[in-house]
PDB file of C-alpha atoms in Angstrom:
ATOM      1  CA  MET A 112     254.327 334.496 256.593  1.00 36.00           C
ATOM      2  CA  VAL A 113     252.830 333.791 253.132  1.00 40.00           C
ATOM      3  CA  SER A 114     254.541 334.403 250.362  1.00 41.00           C
ATOM      4  CA  ARG A 115     252.877 336.148 247.194  1.00 44.00           C
ATOM      5  CA  SER A 116     254.215 334.514 244.120  1.00 41.00           C
ATOM      6  CA  ARG A 117     252.575 333.185 240.686  1.00 44.00           C
ATOM      7  CA  LEU A 118     253.450 329.885 238.599  1.00 43.00           C
ATOM      8  CA  ILE A 119     254.766 330.595 235.555  1.00 44.00           C
ATOM      9  CA  ILE A 120     255.216 327.715 232.846  1.00 44.00           C
ATOM     10  CA  VAL A 121     257.671 328.663 229.998  1.00 45.00           C
ATOM     11  CA  GLN A 122     258.129 327.305 226.682  1.00 44.00           C
ATOM     12  CA  SER A 123     261.748 326.760 225.823  1.00 41.00           C
ATOM     13  CA  GLU A 124     263.332 327.753 222.274  1.00 38.00           C
ATOM     14  CA  HIS A 125     262.528 324.310 220.729  1.00 37.00           C
ATOM     15  CA  GLN A 126     258.606 323.978 218.937  1.00 42.00           C
ATOM     16  CA  THR A 127     256.334 321.931 220.696  1.00 47.00           C
ATOM     17  CA  ARG A 128     254.677 319.430 218.462  1.00 59.00           C
ATOM     18  CA  LEU A 129     251.275 318.545 219.036  1.00 66.00           C
ATOM     19  CA  LYS A 130     249.837 314.787 219.207  1.00 74.00           C
ATOM     20  CA  GLU A 131     248.034 313.461 216.872  1.00 80.00           C
ATOM     21  CA  GLU A 132     245.472 312.624 219.133  1.00 82.00           C
ATOM     22  CA  LEU A 133     244.951 316.413 220.803  1.00 86.00           C
ATOM     23  CA  ALA A 134     244.598 317.746 216.614  1.00 87.00           C
ATOM     24  CA  ALA A 135     240.624 317.407 217.052  1.00 89.00           C
ATOM     25  CA  PRO A 136     239.899 319.004 220.398  1.00 90.00           C
ATOM     26  CA  LEU A 137     242.422 321.662 218.981  1.00 90.00           C
ATOM     27  CA  ARG A 138     240.220 322.577 215.980  1.00 92.00           C
ATOM     28  CA  VAL A 139     237.154 322.457 218.270  1.00 94.00           C
ATOM     29  CA  MET A 140     238.471 324.792 220.350  1.00 92.00           C
ATOM     30  CA  GLN A 141     239.701 327.067 217.955  1.00 93.00           C
ATOM     31  CA  GLU A 142     236.174 326.977 216.269  1.00 95.00           C
ATOM     32  CA  THR A 143     234.740 327.645 219.553  1.00 96.00           C
ATOM     33  CA  ALA A 144     236.790 330.805 220.122  1.00 95.00           C
ATOM     34  CA  ARG A 145     236.016 332.131 216.819  1.00 96.00           C
ATOM     35  CA  ARG A 146     232.100 331.616 217.442  1.00 97.00           C
ATOM     36  CA  ILE A 147     233.149 333.500 221.077  1.00 96.00           C
ATOM     37  CA  ALA A 148     234.712 336.180 219.407  1.00 96.00           C
ATOM     38  CA  LYS A 149     231.721 336.840 216.760  1.00 96.00           C
ATOM     39  CA  VAL A 150     229.456 337.216 219.190  1.00 97.00           C
ATOM     40  CA  CYS A 151     231.666 339.307 221.706  1.00 96.00           C
ATOM     41  CA  LYS A 152     231.879 341.873 218.211  1.00 95.00           C
ATOM     42  CA  GLU A 153     228.092 341.296 217.926  1.00 96.00           C
ATOM     43  CA  SER A 154     228.209 342.473 221.482  1.00 96.00           C
ATOM     44  CA  LYS A 155     229.976 345.475 220.732  1.00 96.00           C
ATOM     45  CA  LEU A 156     233.103 344.240 222.415  1.00 95.00           C
ATOM     46  CA  PRO A 157     236.489 344.865 221.429  1.00 95.00           C
ATOM     47  CA  ILE A 158     237.954 342.206 220.417  1.00 94.00           C
ATOM     48  CA  VAL A 159     240.260 340.790 217.451  1.00 95.00           C
ATOM     49  CA  GLU A 160     239.262 337.418 216.117  1.00 95.00           C
ATOM     50  CA  GLU A 161     242.135 336.210 215.434  1.00 94.00           C
ATOM     51  CA  GLU A 162     244.337 337.545 218.201  1.00 94.00           C
ATOM     52  CA  TYR A 163     241.872 335.706 220.366  1.00 94.00           C
ATOM     53  CA  VAL A 164     242.025 332.712 218.737  1.00 93.00           C
ATOM     54  CA  GLN A 165     245.851 332.417 218.837  1.00 91.00           C
ATOM     55  CA  SER A 166     246.053 333.531 222.523  1.00 91.00           C
ATOM     56  CA  PHE A 167     245.146 329.923 223.382  1.00 86.00           C
ATOM     57  CA  LYS A 168     248.168 328.572 224.236  1.00 80.00           C
ATOM     58  CA  VAL A 169     248.557 325.098 222.154  1.00 83.00           C
ATOM     59  CA  GLU A 170     252.201 323.768 223.446  1.00 79.00           C
ATOM     60  CA  LEU A 171     250.561 323.849 227.171  1.00 80.00           C
ATOM     61  CA  MET A 172     248.032 321.036 225.379  1.00 84.00           C
ATOM     62  CA  ASP A 173     249.828 318.276 226.563  1.00 83.00           C
ATOM     63  CA  ALA A 174     250.811 319.327 229.665  1.00 82.00           C
ATOM     64  CA  VAL A 175     247.108 320.424 230.480  1.00 84.00           C
ATOM     65  CA  VAL A 176     246.142 316.753 229.393  1.00 86.00           C
ATOM     66  CA  GLN A 177     248.234 314.931 231.914  1.00 87.00           C
ATOM     67  CA  TRP A 178     247.593 317.123 234.660  1.00 87.00           C
ATOM     68  CA  CYS A 179     243.848 316.310 234.235  1.00 91.00           C
ATOM     69  CA  LYS A 180     244.892 312.789 234.158  1.00 92.00           C
ATOM     70  CA  GLY A 181     246.255 313.248 237.796  1.00 94.00           C
ATOM     71  CA  ALA A 182     250.139 313.412 236.571  1.00 91.00           C
ATOM     72  CA  SER A 183     252.178 315.184 239.335  1.00 89.00           C
ATOM     73  CA  PHE A 184     253.438 318.488 238.606  1.00 83.00           C
ATOM     74  CA  SER A 185     257.338 316.633 238.465  1.00 82.00           C
ATOM     75  CA  ASP A 186     255.688 314.580 235.796  1.00 84.00           C
ATOM     76  CA  ILE A 187     254.235 317.525 233.979  1.00 80.00           C
ATOM     77  CA  CYS A 188     257.523 319.641 233.958  1.00 76.00           C
ATOM     78  CA  LYS A 189     258.620 316.441 232.148  1.00 75.00           C
ATOM     79  CA  VAL A 190     256.241 316.683 229.180  1.00 69.00           C
ATOM     80  CA  GLY A 191     257.944 318.175 226.023  1.00 62.00           C
ATOM     81  CA  THR A 192     260.411 320.829 226.398  1.00 59.00           C
ATOM     82  CA  LEU A 193     258.304 322.887 229.783  1.00 57.00           C
ATOM     83  CA  ARG A 194     260.363 324.432 232.571  1.00 56.00           C
ATOM     84  CA  TYR A 195     258.945 326.829 235.156  1.00 56.00           C
ATOM     85  CA  LYS A 196     260.177 329.348 237.127  1.00 56.00           C
ATOM     86  CA  CYS A 197     258.336 331.275 240.470  1.00 54.00           C
ATOM     87  CA  VAL A 198     257.742 334.889 239.832  1.00 53.00           C
ATOM     88  CA  PRO A 199     257.105 337.064 243.224  1.00 60.00           C
ATOM     89  CA  LEU A 200     254.294 339.526 242.859  1.00 59.00           C
ATOM     90  CA  PRO A 201     253.535 342.703 244.000  1.00 65.00           C
ATOM     91  CA  ARG A 202     252.487 343.409 247.451  1.00 63.00           C
ATOM     92  CA  GLY A 203     248.606 344.944 247.523  1.00 58.00           C
TER      93      GLY A 203
END
């Protein structure tokens, strides 16, 4: 029997500071998100540009970089102030 669940990364109450090396990639990502939002608007798709740009979780950037570099799950959980929990999904 396989349990269906979803892993959620939760940021604690402490604000995560972005590493200096990630500032430039963050700017590129935000510029790209703004271009995507513009194309969506031109295509008559409903989108609020600033909400879309802010929807990217900046506080997870360092954890994602570490994961891409092959860090273990336990090491990623130690990055910044991240913690995780497992949330059961409804059967369907």
